[in-house]
mmCIF file with all atom_site columns, C-alpha atoms in Angstrom:
data_model
loop_
_atom_site.group_PDB
_atom_site.id
_atom_site.type_symbol
_atom_site.label_atom_id
_atom_site.label_alt_id
_atom_site.label_comp_id
_atom_site.label_asym_id
_atom_site.label_entity_id
_atom_site.label_seq_id
_atom_site.pdbx_PDB_ins_code
_atom_site.Cartn_x
_atom_site.Cartn_y
_atom_site.Cartn_z
_atom_site.occupancy
_atom_site.B_iso_or_equiv
_atom_site.pdbx_formal_charge
_atom_site.auth_seq_id
_atom_site.auth_comp_id
_atom_site.auth_asym_id
_atom_site.auth_atom_id
_atom_site.pdbx_PDB_model_num
ATOM 1   C CA . MET A 1 1   ? 31.700 -58.228 78.272  1.00 43.00 ? 1   MET A CA 1
ATOM 2   C CA . HIS A 1 2   ? 34.449 -59.908 80.354  1.00 55.00 ? 2   HIS A CA 1
ATOM 3   C CA . SER A 1 3   ? 33.531 -57.594 83.279  1.00 66.00 ? 3   SER A CA 1
ATOM 4   C CA . HIS A 1 4   ? 34.750 -59.930 86.046  1.00 76.00 ? 4   HIS A CA 1
ATOM 5   C CA . ALA A 1 5   ? 37.866 -60.901 84.125  1.00 81.00 ? 5   ALA A CA 1
ATOM 6   C CA . LYS A 1 6   ? 38.687 -57.273 83.363  1.00 84.00 ? 6   LYS A CA 1
ATOM 7   C CA . LYS A 1 7   ? 38.237 -56.335 87.024  1.00 84.00 ? 7   LYS A CA 1
ATOM 8   C CA . TYR A 1 8   ? 40.633 -59.148 87.957  1.00 84.00 ? 8   TYR A CA 1
ATOM 9   C CA . ASP A 1 9   ? 43.091 -58.056 85.265  1.00 86.00 ? 9   ASP A CA 1
ATOM 10  C CA . ALA A 1 10  ? 42.943 -54.414 86.388  1.00 88.00 ? 10  ALA A CA 1
ATOM 11  C CA . TRP A 1 11  ? 44.547 -55.387 89.717  1.00 88.00 ? 11  TRP A CA 1
ATOM 12  C CA . PHE A 1 12  ? 47.865 -55.921 87.924  1.00 91.00 ? 12  PHE A CA 1
ATOM 13  C CA . LYS A 1 13  ? 47.840 -52.252 86.892  1.00 90.00 ? 13  LYS A CA 1
ATOM 14  C CA . THR A 1 14  ? 47.443 -50.903 90.436  1.00 93.00 ? 14  THR A CA 1
ATOM 15  C CA . PRO A 1 15  ? 50.615 -49.769 92.266  1.00 93.00 ? 15  PRO A CA 1
ATOM 16  C CA . PHE A 1 16  ? 50.532 -52.780 94.588  1.00 94.00 ? 16  PHE A CA 1
ATOM 17  C CA . GLY A 1 17  ? 49.537 -55.170 91.803  1.00 94.00 ? 17  GLY A CA 1
ATOM 18  C CA . THR A 1 18  ? 52.424 -54.002 89.614  1.00 95.00 ? 18  THR A CA 1
ATOM 19  C CA . TYR A 1 19  ? 54.828 -54.286 92.532  1.00 96.00 ? 19  TYR A CA 1
ATOM 20  C CA . ALA A 1 20  ? 53.607 -57.749 93.586  1.00 95.00 ? 20  ALA A CA 1
ATOM 21  C CA . ASN A 1 21  ? 53.530 -59.099 90.029  1.00 96.00 ? 21  ASN A CA 1
ATOM 22  C CA . ARG A 1 22  ? 57.152 -58.103 89.465  1.00 96.00 ? 22  ARG A CA 1
ATOM 23  C CA . LEU A 1 23  ? 58.371 -59.812 92.662  1.00 96.00 ? 23  LEU A CA 1
ATOM 24  C CA . GLU A 1 24  ? 56.255 -62.912 92.084  1.00 97.00 ? 24  GLU A CA 1
ATOM 25  C CA . LYS A 1 25  ? 57.384 -63.379 88.477  1.00 97.00 ? 25  LYS A CA 1
ATOM 26  C CA . ARG A 1 26  ? 61.017 -62.985 89.482  1.00 96.00 ? 26  ARG A CA 1
ATOM 27  C CA . LEU A 1 27  ? 60.740 -65.876 91.944  1.00 97.00 ? 27  LEU A CA 1
ATOM 28  C CA . VAL A 1 28  ? 58.581 -68.109 89.731  1.00 98.00 ? 28  VAL A CA 1
ATOM 29  C CA . PHE A 1 29  ? 60.918 -67.813 86.733  1.00 98.00 ? 29  PHE A CA 1
ATOM 30  C CA . ARG A 1 30  ? 64.001 -68.275 88.910  1.00 97.00 ? 30  ARG A CA 1
ATOM 31  C CA . TYR A 1 31  ? 62.635 -71.678 89.880  1.00 97.00 ? 31  TYR A CA 1
ATOM 32  C CA . LEU A 1 32  ? 61.288 -72.490 86.442  1.00 97.00 ? 32  LEU A CA 1
ATOM 33  C CA . GLY A 1 33  ? 64.563 -71.732 84.650  1.00 96.00 ? 33  GLY A CA 1
ATOM 34  C CA . PRO A 1 34  ? 64.925 -71.380 80.851  1.00 97.00 ? 34  PRO A CA 1
ATOM 35  C CA . VAL A 1 35  ? 61.695 -72.141 78.988  1.00 97.00 ? 35  VAL A CA 1
ATOM 36  C CA . MET A 1 36  ? 62.687 -71.665 75.352  1.00 97.00 ? 36  MET A CA 1
ATOM 37  C CA . GLY A 1 37  ? 61.334 -74.540 73.261  1.00 97.00 ? 37  GLY A CA 1
ATOM 38  C CA . LYS A 1 38  ? 59.731 -76.336 76.205  1.00 98.00 ? 38  LYS A CA 1
ATOM 39  C CA . LYS A 1 39  ? 56.132 -77.518 76.364  1.00 98.00 ? 39  LYS A CA 1
ATOM 40  C CA . ILE A 1 40  ? 54.656 -75.850 79.429  1.00 98.00 ? 40  ILE A CA 1
ATOM 41  C CA . LEU A 1 41  ? 51.212 -76.083 80.986  1.00 98.00 ? 41  LEU A CA 1
ATOM 42  C CA . ASP A 1 42  ? 49.832 -73.015 82.755  1.00 98.00 ? 42  ASP A CA 1
ATOM 43  C CA . LEU A 1 43  ? 47.330 -74.579 85.150  1.00 98.00 ? 43  LEU A CA 1
ATOM 44  C CA . GLY A 1 44  ? 44.622 -72.157 86.277  1.00 97.00 ? 44  GLY A CA 1
ATOM 45  C CA . CYS A 1 45  ? 45.825 -69.522 83.836  1.00 97.00 ? 45  CYS A CA 1
ATOM 46  C CA . GLY A 1 46  ? 43.208 -66.856 84.574  1.00 95.00 ? 46  GLY A CA 1
ATOM 47  C CA . THR A 1 47  ? 43.544 -63.996 82.112  1.00 95.00 ? 47  THR A CA 1
ATOM 48  C CA . GLY A 1 48  ? 46.912 -65.257 80.879  1.00 96.00 ? 48  GLY A CA 1
ATOM 49  C CA . ASN A 1 49  ? 49.400 -63.321 82.986  1.00 97.00 ? 49  ASN A CA 1
ATOM 50  C CA . TYR A 1 50  ? 51.921 -66.179 83.057  1.00 98.00 ? 50  TYR A CA 1
ATOM 51  C CA . SER A 1 51  ? 50.845 -67.759 79.760  1.00 98.00 ? 51  SER A CA 1
ATOM 52  C CA . LEU A 1 52  ? 51.742 -64.578 77.902  1.00 98.00 ? 52  LEU A CA 1
ATOM 53  C CA . GLU A 1 53  ? 55.091 -64.242 79.667  1.00 98.00 ? 53  GLU A CA 1
ATOM 54  C CA . LEU A 1 54  ? 55.955 -67.876 78.942  1.00 98.00 ? 54  LEU A CA 1
ATOM 55  C CA . ALA A 1 55  ? 55.095 -67.400 75.256  1.00 98.00 ? 55  ALA A CA 1
ATOM 56  C CA . ARG A 1 56  ? 57.198 -64.217 75.118  1.00 98.00 ? 56  ARG A CA 1
ATOM 57  C CA . ARG A 1 57  ? 60.124 -66.280 76.419  1.00 98.00 ? 57  ARG A CA 1
ATOM 58  C CA . GLY A 1 58  ? 59.765 -68.861 73.672  1.00 98.00 ? 58  GLY A CA 1
ATOM 59  C CA . ALA A 1 59  ? 57.834 -71.659 75.373  1.00 98.00 ? 59  ALA A CA 1
ATOM 60  C CA . THR A 1 60  ? 55.124 -73.719 73.689  1.00 98.00 ? 60  THR A CA 1
ATOM 61  C CA . VAL A 1 61  ? 52.254 -72.862 76.007  1.00 98.00 ? 61  VAL A CA 1
ATOM 62  C CA . THR A 1 62  ? 49.049 -74.682 76.812  1.00 98.00 ? 62  THR A CA 1
ATOM 63  C CA . ALA A 1 63  ? 46.823 -72.854 79.285  1.00 98.00 ? 63  ALA A CA 1
ATOM 64  C CA . ILE A 1 64  ? 43.804 -74.295 81.084  1.00 98.00 ? 64  ILE A CA 1
ATOM 65  C CA . ASP A 1 65  ? 41.171 -72.626 83.252  1.00 98.00 ? 65  ASP A CA 1
ATOM 66  C CA . PRO A 1 66  ? 37.549 -73.374 84.202  1.00 96.00 ? 66  PRO A CA 1
ATOM 67  C CA . SER A 1 67  ? 36.402 -69.817 83.477  1.00 94.00 ? 67  SER A CA 1
ATOM 68  C CA . ARG A 1 68  ? 35.270 -69.124 79.911  1.00 95.00 ? 68  ARG A CA 1
ATOM 69  C CA . GLU A 1 69  ? 35.347 -65.403 80.722  1.00 95.00 ? 69  GLU A CA 1
ATOM 70  C CA . MET A 1 70  ? 38.981 -65.476 81.866  1.00 95.00 ? 70  MET A CA 1
ATOM 71  C CA . LEU A 1 71  ? 40.019 -67.529 78.834  1.00 97.00 ? 71  LEU A CA 1
ATOM 72  C CA . ALA A 1 72  ? 38.297 -65.116 76.461  1.00 95.00 ? 72  ALA A CA 1
ATOM 73  C CA . LEU A 1 73  ? 40.320 -62.209 77.823  1.00 95.00 ? 73  LEU A CA 1
ATOM 74  C CA . ALA A 1 74  ? 43.535 -64.255 77.735  1.00 96.00 ? 74  ALA A CA 1
ATOM 75  C CA . ARG A 1 75  ? 42.807 -65.092 74.085  1.00 97.00 ? 75  ARG A CA 1
ATOM 76  C CA . GLU A 1 76  ? 42.189 -61.422 73.308  1.00 96.00 ? 76  GLU A CA 1
ATOM 77  C CA . LYS A 1 77  ? 45.479 -60.378 74.904  1.00 96.00 ? 77  LYS A CA 1
ATOM 78  C CA . ALA A 1 78  ? 47.399 -63.104 73.082  1.00 97.00 ? 78  ALA A CA 1
ATOM 79  C CA . ARG A 1 79  ? 45.870 -61.987 69.774  1.00 97.00 ? 79  ARG A CA 1
ATOM 80  C CA . ILE A 1 80  ? 46.915 -58.375 70.375  1.00 97.00 ? 80  ILE A CA 1
ATOM 81  C CA . GLU A 1 81  ? 50.510 -59.468 71.076  1.00 97.00 ? 81  GLU A CA 1
ATOM 82  C CA . LYS A 1 82  ? 50.433 -62.045 68.248  1.00 98.00 ? 82  LYS A CA 1
ATOM 83  C CA . LEU A 1 83  ? 51.432 -64.813 70.654  1.00 98.00 ? 83  LEU A CA 1
ATOM 84  C CA . GLU A 1 84  ? 50.489 -68.449 70.056  1.00 97.00 ? 84  GLU A CA 1
ATOM 85  C CA . ILE A 1 85  ? 48.889 -70.019 73.136  1.00 98.00 ? 85  ILE A CA 1
ATOM 86  C CA . THR A 1 86  ? 46.618 -73.054 73.232  1.00 98.00 ? 86  THR A CA 1
ATOM 87  C CA . LEU A 1 87  ? 43.747 -72.144 75.566  1.00 98.00 ? 87  LEU A CA 1
ATOM 88  C CA . VAL A 1 88  ? 41.591 -74.912 77.014  1.00 98.00 ? 88  VAL A CA 1
ATOM 89  C CA . LYS A 1 89  ? 38.507 -74.764 79.216  1.00 98.00 ? 89  LYS A CA 1
ATOM 90  C CA . GLY A 1 90  ? 38.778 -77.424 81.893  1.00 97.00 ? 90  GLY A CA 1
ATOM 91  C CA . GLU A 1 91  ? 39.248 -78.406 85.513  1.00 97.00 ? 91  GLU A CA 1
ATOM 92  C CA . ALA A 1 92  ? 42.525 -79.183 87.253  1.00 97.00 ? 92  ALA A CA 1
ATOM 93  C CA . GLU A 1 93  ? 41.049 -82.400 88.608  1.00 97.00 ? 93  GLU A CA 1
ATOM 94  C CA . LYS A 1 94  ? 40.375 -83.880 85.154  1.00 97.00 ? 94  LYS A CA 1
ATOM 95  C CA . MET A 1 95  ? 42.540 -82.425 82.420  1.00 98.00 ? 95  MET A CA 1
ATOM 96  C CA . PRO A 1 96  ? 41.985 -83.364 78.751  1.00 97.00 ? 96  PRO A CA 1
ATOM 97  C CA . PHE A 1 97  ? 45.663 -84.085 78.053  1.00 98.00 ? 97  PHE A CA 1
ATOM 98  C CA . GLU A 1 98  ? 47.648 -87.241 77.318  1.00 97.00 ? 98  GLU A CA 1
ATOM 99  C CA . LYS A 1 99  ? 50.058 -88.733 79.834  1.00 97.00 ? 99  LYS A CA 1
ATOM 100 C CA . LYS A 1 100 ? 53.551 -87.208 79.970  1.00 96.00 ? 100 LYS A CA 1
ATOM 101 C CA . SER A 1 101 ? 52.602 -84.277 77.740  1.00 97.00 ? 101 SER A CA 1
ATOM 102 C CA . PHE A 1 102 ? 54.538 -81.423 79.365  1.00 98.00 ? 102 PHE A CA 1
ATOM 103 C CA . ASP A 1 103 ? 58.115 -80.516 80.289  1.00 98.00 ? 103 ASP A CA 1
ATOM 104 C CA . ALA A 1 104 ? 56.889 -78.298 83.123  1.00 98.00 ? 104 ALA A CA 1
ATOM 105 C CA . ILE A 1 105 ? 53.732 -77.160 84.864  1.00 98.00 ? 105 ILE A CA 1
ATOM 106 C CA . VAL A 1 106 ? 53.262 -73.661 86.249  1.00 98.00 ? 106 VAL A CA 1
ATOM 107 C CA . SER A 1 107 ? 50.342 -72.850 88.519  1.00 98.00 ? 107 SER A CA 1
ATOM 108 C CA . VAL A 1 108 ? 50.124 -69.449 90.201  1.00 98.00 ? 108 VAL A CA 1
ATOM 109 C CA . THR A 1 109 ? 47.406 -68.502 92.715  1.00 96.00 ? 109 THR A CA 1
ATOM 110 C CA . ALA A 1 110 ? 45.223 -71.293 91.374  1.00 96.00 ? 110 ALA A CA 1
ATOM 111 C CA . CYS A 1 111 ? 45.652 -74.148 93.874  1.00 96.00 ? 111 CYS A CA 1
ATOM 112 C CA . GLU A 1 112 ? 43.728 -72.014 96.364  1.00 96.00 ? 112 GLU A CA 1
ATOM 113 C CA . PHE A 1 113 ? 40.589 -72.527 94.252  1.00 95.00 ? 113 PHE A CA 1
ATOM 114 C CA . PHE A 1 114 ? 40.877 -76.173 93.190  1.00 96.00 ? 114 PHE A CA 1
ATOM 115 C CA . LYS A 1 115 ? 37.871 -78.268 94.210  1.00 94.00 ? 115 LYS A CA 1
ATOM 116 C CA . ASP A 1 116 ? 40.041 -81.265 95.138  1.00 96.00 ? 116 ASP A CA 1
ATOM 117 C CA . ILE A 1 117 ? 43.732 -80.514 95.550  1.00 96.00 ? 117 ILE A CA 1
ATOM 118 C CA . GLU A 1 118 ? 44.754 -84.198 95.854  1.00 96.00 ? 118 GLU A CA 1
ATOM 119 C CA . MET A 1 119 ? 43.058 -85.037 92.548  1.00 96.00 ? 119 MET A CA 1
ATOM 120 C CA . ALA A 1 120 ? 44.689 -82.008 90.926  1.00 97.00 ? 120 ALA A CA 1
ATOM 121 C CA . VAL A 1 121 ? 48.136 -83.111 92.125  1.00 97.00 ? 121 VAL A CA 1
ATOM 122 C CA . ASP A 1 122 ? 47.532 -86.595 90.722  1.00 96.00 ? 122 ASP A CA 1
ATOM 123 C CA . GLU A 1 123 ? 46.571 -85.044 87.383  1.00 97.00 ? 123 GLU A CA 1
ATOM 124 C CA . MET A 1 124 ? 49.710 -82.890 87.361  1.00 97.00 ? 124 MET A CA 1
ATOM 125 C CA . THR A 1 125 ? 51.768 -86.041 87.919  1.00 96.00 ? 125 THR A CA 1
ATOM 126 C CA . ARG A 1 126 ? 49.943 -87.827 85.090  1.00 97.00 ? 126 ARG A CA 1
ATOM 127 C CA . VAL A 1 127 ? 50.439 -85.137 82.420  1.00 97.00 ? 127 VAL A CA 1
ATOM 128 C CA . LEU A 1 128 ? 54.017 -84.224 83.385  1.00 97.00 ? 128 LEU A CA 1
ATOM 129 C CA . LYS A 1 129 ? 57.038 -85.948 81.878  1.00 96.00 ? 129 LYS A CA 1
ATOM 130 C CA . PRO A 1 130 ? 59.039 -87.959 84.452  1.00 93.00 ? 130 PRO A CA 1
ATOM 131 C CA . THR A 1 131 ? 61.958 -85.538 84.127  1.00 92.00 ? 131 THR A CA 1
ATOM 132 C CA . GLY A 1 132 ? 59.704 -82.464 84.349  1.00 95.00 ? 132 GLY A CA 1
ATOM 133 C CA . LYS A 1 133 ? 59.183 -79.985 87.138  1.00 96.00 ? 133 LYS A CA 1
ATOM 134 C CA . ILE A 1 134 ? 56.197 -78.361 88.791  1.00 98.00 ? 134 ILE A CA 1
ATOM 135 C CA . VAL A 1 135 ? 56.388 -74.734 89.940  1.00 98.00 ? 135 VAL A CA 1
ATOM 136 C CA . ILE A 1 136 ? 53.559 -73.661 92.213  1.00 98.00 ? 136 ILE A CA 1
ATOM 137 C CA . GLY A 1 137 ? 52.926 -70.150 93.532  1.00 98.00 ? 137 GLY A CA 1
ATOM 138 C CA . VAL A 1 138 ? 50.358 -69.641 96.295  1.00 98.00 ? 138 VAL A CA 1
ATOM 139 C CA . ILE A 1 139 ? 49.182 -67.082 98.818  1.00 96.00 ? 139 ILE A CA 1
ATOM 140 C CA . ASN A 1 140 ? 50.921 -68.041 102.040 1.00 97.00 ? 140 ASN A CA 1
ATOM 141 C CA . LYS A 1 141 ? 48.635 -69.109 104.873 1.00 95.00 ? 141 LYS A CA 1
ATOM 142 C CA . TRP A 1 142 ? 51.205 -67.911 107.409 1.00 96.00 ? 142 TRP A CA 1
ATOM 143 C CA . SER A 1 143 ? 51.559 -64.394 105.985 1.00 96.00 ? 143 SER A CA 1
ATOM 144 C CA . LEU A 1 144 ? 49.955 -61.153 107.159 1.00 93.00 ? 144 LEU A CA 1
ATOM 145 C CA . TYR A 1 145 ? 48.561 -60.737 103.650 1.00 93.00 ? 145 TYR A CA 1
ATOM 146 C CA . GLY A 1 146 ? 46.909 -64.155 103.750 1.00 92.00 ? 146 GLY A CA 1
ATOM 147 C CA . LEU A 1 147 ? 45.444 -63.473 107.172 1.00 91.00 ? 147 LEU A CA 1
ATOM 148 C CA . GLU A 1 148 ? 44.159 -60.083 106.059 1.00 89.00 ? 148 GLU A CA 1
ATOM 149 C CA . LYS A 1 149 ? 42.454 -61.562 102.967 1.00 88.00 ? 149 LYS A CA 1
ATOM 150 C CA . LYS A 1 150 ? 40.781 -64.322 104.969 1.00 85.00 ? 150 LYS A CA 1
ATOM 151 C CA . LEU A 1 151 ? 39.507 -61.915 107.629 1.00 86.00 ? 151 LEU A CA 1
ATOM 152 C CA . GLU A 1 152 ? 38.306 -59.469 104.979 1.00 83.00 ? 152 GLU A CA 1
ATOM 153 C CA . SER A 1 153 ? 36.350 -62.216 103.211 1.00 82.00 ? 153 SER A CA 1
ATOM 154 C CA . LYS A 1 154 ? 34.356 -62.913 106.383 1.00 81.00 ? 154 LYS A CA 1
ATOM 155 C CA . PHE A 1 155 ? 32.915 -59.404 106.404 1.00 83.00 ? 155 PHE A CA 1
ATOM 156 C CA . LYS A 1 156 ? 32.443 -58.608 102.716 1.00 80.00 ? 156 LYS A CA 1
ATOM 157 C CA . GLU A 1 157 ? 32.006 -60.460 99.459  1.00 77.00 ? 157 GLU A CA 1
ATOM 158 C CA . SER A 1 158 ? 35.370 -61.677 98.237  1.00 76.00 ? 158 SER A CA 1
ATOM 159 C CA . VAL A 1 159 ? 36.790 -64.221 95.806  1.00 78.00 ? 159 VAL A CA 1
ATOM 160 C CA . TYR A 1 160 ? 38.868 -65.480 98.735  1.00 81.00 ? 160 TYR A CA 1
ATOM 161 C CA . ARG A 1 161 ? 35.853 -66.529 100.814 1.00 81.00 ? 161 ARG A CA 1
ATOM 162 C CA . LYS A 1 162 ? 36.021 -70.069 99.428  1.00 85.00 ? 162 LYS A CA 1
ATOM 163 C CA . ALA A 1 163 ? 39.773 -70.096 98.857  1.00 90.00 ? 163 ALA A CA 1
ATOM 164 C CA . ARG A 1 164 ? 42.108 -72.402 100.743 1.00 94.00 ? 164 ARG A CA 1
ATOM 165 C CA . PHE A 1 165 ? 45.494 -70.940 101.592 1.00 95.00 ? 165 PHE A CA 1
ATOM 166 C CA . TYR A 1 166 ? 48.498 -73.197 102.194 1.00 96.00 ? 166 TYR A CA 1
ATOM 167 C CA . SER A 1 167 ? 51.514 -73.257 104.477 1.00 96.00 ? 167 SER A CA 1
ATOM 168 C CA . ILE A 1 168 ? 54.829 -74.794 103.438 1.00 97.00 ? 168 ILE A CA 1
ATOM 169 C CA . LEU A 1 169 ? 54.108 -77.768 105.718 1.00 97.00 ? 169 LEU A CA 1
ATOM 170 C CA . GLU A 1 170 ? 50.847 -78.468 103.875 1.00 96.00 ? 170 GLU A CA 1
ATOM 171 C CA . LEU A 1 171 ? 52.493 -78.141 100.473 1.00 97.00 ? 171 LEU A CA 1
ATOM 172 C CA . LYS A 1 172 ? 55.202 -80.608 101.485 1.00 96.00 ? 172 LYS A CA 1
ATOM 173 C CA . LYS A 1 173 ? 52.489 -83.163 102.211 1.00 95.00 ? 173 LYS A CA 1
ATOM 174 C CA . LEU A 1 174 ? 51.052 -82.689 98.728  1.00 95.00 ? 174 LEU A CA 1
ATOM 175 C CA . PHE A 1 175 ? 54.220 -82.412 96.632  1.00 95.00 ? 175 PHE A CA 1
ATOM 176 C CA . ARG A 1 176 ? 57.781 -83.737 96.530  1.00 95.00 ? 176 ARG A CA 1
ATOM 177 C CA . VAL A 1 177 ? 59.224 -80.285 97.227  1.00 96.00 ? 177 VAL A CA 1
ATOM 178 C CA . VAL A 1 178 ? 62.757 -79.734 95.908  1.00 96.00 ? 178 VAL A CA 1
ATOM 179 C CA . ARG A 1 179 ? 63.107 -76.140 97.133  1.00 97.00 ? 179 ARG A CA 1
ATOM 180 C CA . TRP A 1 180 ? 60.923 -73.283 98.203  1.00 97.00 ? 180 TRP A CA 1
ATOM 181 C CA . ASP A 1 181 ? 61.017 -69.602 99.066  1.00 97.00 ? 181 ASP A CA 1
ATOM 182 C CA . SER A 1 182 ? 58.691 -66.680 99.706  1.00 97.00 ? 182 SER A CA 1
ATOM 183 C CA . THR A 1 183 ? 58.560 -63.035 98.750  1.00 96.00 ? 183 THR A CA 1
ATOM 184 C CA . LEU A 1 184 ? 56.271 -60.009 99.149  1.00 96.00 ? 184 LEU A CA 1
ATOM 185 C CA . PHE A 1 185 ? 56.244 -58.518 102.643 1.00 96.00 ? 185 PHE A CA 1
ATOM 186 C CA . ALA A 1 186 ? 54.497 -55.257 101.761 1.00 94.00 ? 186 ALA A CA 1
ATOM 187 C CA . LEU A 1 187 ? 50.733 -54.912 102.162 1.00 92.00 ? 187 LEU A CA 1
ATOM 188 C CA . PRO A 1 188 ? 48.102 -53.614 99.667  1.00 92.00 ? 188 PRO A CA 1
ATOM 189 C CA . TRP A 1 189 ? 47.214 -50.499 101.671 1.00 92.00 ? 189 TRP A CA 1
ATOM 190 C CA . MET A 1 190 ? 50.775 -49.161 101.599 1.00 93.00 ? 190 MET A CA 1
ATOM 191 C CA . PRO A 1 191 ? 51.427 -45.980 99.536  1.00 93.00 ? 191 PRO A CA 1
ATOM 192 C CA . GLU A 1 192 ? 53.874 -46.080 96.642  1.00 92.00 ? 192 GLU A CA 1
ATOM 193 C CA . TRP A 1 193 ? 56.710 -44.529 98.640  1.00 95.00 ? 193 TRP A CA 1
ATOM 194 C CA . MET A 1 194 ? 56.507 -47.411 101.114 1.00 96.00 ? 194 MET A CA 1
ATOM 195 C CA . LEU A 1 195 ? 56.474 -49.933 98.290  1.00 95.00 ? 195 LEU A CA 1
ATOM 196 C CA . THR A 1 196 ? 59.710 -48.363 97.036  1.00 94.00 ? 196 THR A CA 1
ATOM 197 C CA . ILE A 1 197 ? 61.272 -49.017 100.446 1.00 96.00 ? 197 ILE A CA 1
ATOM 198 C CA . PHE A 1 198 ? 59.998 -52.589 100.580 1.00 95.00 ? 198 PHE A CA 1
ATOM 199 C CA . LYS A 1 199 ? 61.376 -53.220 97.101  1.00 92.00 ? 199 LYS A CA 1
ATOM 200 C CA . LYS A 1 200 ? 64.857 -52.629 98.528  1.00 93.00 ? 200 LYS A CA 1
ATOM 201 C CA . ILE A 1 201 ? 64.395 -54.766 101.630 1.00 95.00 ? 201 ILE A CA 1
ATOM 202 C CA . ASP A 1 202 ? 62.218 -57.624 100.349 1.00 95.00 ? 202 ASP A CA 1
ATOM 203 C CA . LYS A 1 203 ? 65.195 -59.900 99.651  1.00 92.00 ? 203 LYS A CA 1
ATOM 204 C CA . PRO A 1 204 ? 66.763 -59.602 103.129 1.00 95.00 ? 204 PRO A CA 1
ATOM 205 C CA . LEU A 1 205 ? 63.303 -59.939 104.686 1.00 94.00 ? 205 LEU A CA 1
ATOM 206 C CA . ALA A 1 206 ? 62.784 -63.154 102.732 1.00 93.00 ? 206 ALA A CA 1
ATOM 207 C CA . ALA A 1 207 ? 66.088 -64.498 104.075 1.00 92.00 ? 207 ALA A CA 1
ATOM 208 C CA . LEU A 1 208 ? 65.056 -63.685 107.658 1.00 93.00 ? 208 LEU A CA 1
ATOM 209 C CA . LEU A 1 209 ? 61.346 -64.502 107.427 1.00 93.00 ? 209 LEU A CA 1
ATOM 210 C CA . GLU A 1 210 ? 61.208 -67.200 104.755 1.00 91.00 ? 210 GLU A CA 1
ATOM 211 C CA . PRO A 1 211 ? 58.009 -68.950 105.944 1.00 94.00 ? 211 PRO A CA 1
ATOM 212 C CA . PHE A 1 212 ? 56.027 -65.697 106.164 1.00 96.00 ? 212 PHE A CA 1
ATOM 213 C CA . GLY A 1 213 ? 56.188 -63.926 102.792 1.00 96.00 ? 213 GLY A CA 1
ATOM 214 C CA . ALA A 1 214 ? 52.779 -63.307 101.227 1.00 96.00 ? 214 ALA A CA 1
ATOM 215 C CA . PHE A 1 215 ? 53.659 -65.203 98.041  1.00 97.00 ? 215 PHE A CA 1
ATOM 216 C CA . MET A 1 216 ? 55.240 -68.624 98.366  1.00 97.00 ? 216 MET A CA 1
ATOM 217 C CA . VAL A 1 217 ? 56.775 -70.627 95.534  1.00 98.00 ? 217 VAL A CA 1
ATOM 218 C CA . ILE A 1 218 ? 57.784 -74.279 95.473  1.00 98.00 ? 218 ILE A CA 1
ATOM 219 C CA . GLU A 1 219 ? 59.638 -76.318 92.880  1.00 98.00 ? 219 GLU A CA 1
ATOM 220 C CA . ALA A 1 220 ? 58.450 -79.906 92.976  1.00 97.00 ? 220 ALA A CA 1
ATOM 221 C CA . LYS A 1 221 ? 58.919 -83.241 91.251  1.00 90.00 ? 221 LYS A CA 1
ATOM 222 C CA . PRO A 1 222 ? 56.125 -85.582 90.195  1.00 78.00 ? 222 PRO A CA 1
ATOM 223 C CA . LYS A 1 223 ? 54.685 -87.666 93.009  1.00 73.00 ? 223 LYS A CA 1
ATOM 224 C CA . GLU A 1 224 ? 56.083 -91.166 93.360  1.00 74.00 ? 224 GLU A CA 1
ATOM 225 C CA . LYS A 1 225 ? 53.528 -93.849 92.648  1.00 61.00 ? 225 LYS A CA 1
#
């Protein structure tokens, strides 16, 4: 039961997964800001990594994903932690929510798998309050990590075979970007002692090599109609 979802979830417990998750969350929540009492949509929630963290921080969380298997594991994890999260099966391109329902939308490593990114952006604009913000985290097309994943997917079965990675230039065409940054310059094959070194130098590397971090985050406003 939940075999694929559990395999996906297990990545976060690997040395690199733990390291990457910590850096990624730090950047996402820096852009998201305080969430206590806010209605937040986790778009493409997977097994609930961000949904759970948002609920822990006091947000009212609605999470949507097309995978029943992923949602089942997210529900199980929320039950164990006694966290209230509304979990919905659905597509980013046609969400079952009213207009102007959310104070913020968070979507992390999900845009890469949307069937129609333009439709998904229009839907985000529809369900977001006019004063709300969108925080998107993606695998950076211009990073060594992104290149490695795309090359790897050509030679062996991979979830990234059908994924579309984005550069900051492409994201700026899709969203009204307010600010952006990248993080994560280490690579998955690195031993733990190297990850410890990269932990200390990731911030200065991001300042020097902003467009090339493996994980890129944007803060955006709703599209103007």
